[in-house]
Amino acid sequence: KVLSYKDTVKKYAKKEKIEKYTDTLLAIMMAESKGEGKDVMQSSESKGLERNSLEPEESIEQACSYYSNLLDIADDLGCDEKSVIQAYNYGPGYLYYVSDHGGKHTFDLAVDYAEEMSGGRTSGYYHDIADFNGNWMYLYGNMYYVMLVEQYLP
């Protein structure tokens, strides 16, 4: 289903001048929705809207715009691309956090940020990707997000 949106992702990635991130955007869609439902990029909230309130094309357009903005912030702050991927899930504040901690995303930084933002609240997270860590997460975004997205990259 995700690949059926490839041309639309390319169209809006080109509009934002981030076409080289098309595969990353498709991997994000896979992690977010597997191409199912309306808000295929789960990007409504990044636009200040209610969750799942965008139609597929609007969702892709918003995701490309949001990702482009995150890339600009990361570039200004000297952060790596993995930080941008995690920031898609956590929000742009994560980029400032990474910048203050060396400029390079690590799983430990994602964990520390989620712990801080959640006030230490945790929950079970039962996914193969979290097996190594005891199948739990902080209740803020998804600290495994980069790993989730990367599994779908070529």
C-alpha positions as a printed Julia matrix, in Angstrom:
154×3 Matrix{Float64}:
  0.0    0.0    0.0
  2.84   2.42   0.81
  4.34   2.04  -2.65
  1.01   3.1   -4.19
  1.76   6.55  -2.72
  5.32   6.76  -4.08
  4.47   9.19  -6.92
  2.59  11.47  -4.52
  5.48  11.42  -2.04
  7.91  12.21  -4.89
  5.69  15.09  -6.04
  5.61  16.81  -2.65
  9.22  15.96  -1.82
 10.21  17.64  -5.08
  8.05  20.66  -4.22
  9.96  20.95  -0.91
 13.31  20.27  -2.62
 13.88  17.13  -0.54
 13.44  14.49  -3.23
 16.58  12.68  -2.06
 14.61  11.8    1.1
 11.78  10.05  -0.79
 12.8    6.61   0.47
 13.0    7.94   4.04
  9.55   9.47   3.72
  8.14   6.2    2.4
  9.8    4.35   5.3
  8.22   6.85   7.7
  4.82   6.15   6.12
  5.42   2.44   6.58
  6.27   2.96  10.26
  3.35   5.32  10.8
  0.47   3.6    9.01
  1.67   0.96   6.55
 -0.19   3.13   4.01
 -3.55   2.42   5.61
 -6.22   4.86   6.74
 -6.61   8.51   5.84
 -3.68  10.24   7.56
 -1.08   7.94   6.04
  1.86   9.98   7.37
  0.22  10.71  10.73
  1.05  14.36  10.07
 -2.16  16.07  11.22
 -0.74  16.95  14.62
  2.37  18.52  13.09
 -0.03  20.95  11.43
 -1.81  21.67  14.71
 -4.86  19.62  13.75
 -6.72  16.79  15.43
 -5.13  13.38  15.0
 -6.05  11.6   11.76
 -7.82  14.62  10.31
 -5.98  14.8    6.96
 -6.75  12.9    3.78
 -3.89  10.87   2.24
 -2.6   13.52  -0.19
 -2.86  16.29   2.41
 -1.07  14.05   4.89
  1.81  13.48   2.46
  2.02  17.18   1.58
  2.15  18.12   5.27
  4.71  15.4    6.04
  7.03  16.63   3.29
  6.7   20.22   4.47
  7.31  19.2    8.09
 10.29  17.0    7.2
 11.77  19.83   5.13
 11.43  22.19   8.09
 13.07  19.64  10.39
 15.94  19.27   7.92
 16.43  23.05   7.91
 16.5   23.19  11.71
 18.88  20.22  11.87
 21.16  21.87   9.33
 21.22  25.11  11.34
 21.96  23.19  14.56
 24.45  20.72  13.08
 22.35  17.6   13.73
 22.52  14.37  11.74
 19.76  12.83   9.61
 18.84  10.22  12.23
 18.02  13.13  14.54
 15.6   14.41  11.9
 13.92  11.02  11.63
 13.47  10.88  15.42
 12.27  14.51  15.44
  9.51  13.53  12.98
  8.12  11.54  15.9
  9.21  13.68  18.88
  8.91  17.14  17.36
 11.55  19.78  16.63
 12.49  20.16  20.31
 14.43  16.93  19.96
 16.79  18.59  17.48
 17.7   21.24  20.04
 18.24  18.52  22.62
 20.53  16.59  20.27
 22.38  19.77  19.36
 23.07  20.37  23.05
 24.37  16.78  23.36
 26.83  16.47  20.49
 24.64  16.8   17.38
 24.29  13.09  16.69
 21.23  10.96  17.43
 21.76   7.9   19.58
 19.22   5.56  21.06
 20.37   6.66  24.52
 19.62  10.3   23.69
 16.16   9.33  22.44
 15.57   7.44  25.69
 16.81  10.33  27.84
 14.66  12.84  25.98
 11.55  10.65  26.28
 12.22  10.13  29.99
 12.49  13.89  30.52
  9.41  14.7   28.43
  7.29  11.94  30.01
  8.28  12.7   33.58
  9.58   9.14  33.79
  6.25   7.45  33.04
  6.6    4.15  31.21
  4.46   1.56  29.48
  4.88  -1.85  27.93
  5.86  -1.77  24.26
  5.61  -5.19  22.69
  7.36  -5.08  19.37
 10.23  -7.16  18.03
 12.33  -4.01  17.75
 12.07  -3.49  21.52
 12.95  -7.05  22.57
 16.57  -6.1   23.27
 15.41  -3.48  25.76
 12.82  -5.46  27.72
  9.74  -4.37  25.73
  8.98  -1.04  27.38
  9.04   2.64  26.48
  8.56   6.05  28.04
  5.15   7.61  27.49
  6.38  10.24  25.07
  6.55   9.5   21.37
  8.45   6.38  20.44
 12.07   6.14  21.5
 12.53   3.28  18.99
 11.37   5.41  16.06
 14.66   5.56  14.14
 14.95   1.77  14.33
 11.34   1.37  13.21
 11.91   3.59  10.17
 15.34   2.22   9.27
 14.03  -1.33   8.96
 12.13  -0.16   5.87
 15.02   1.66   4.2
 16.89   0.03   1.32
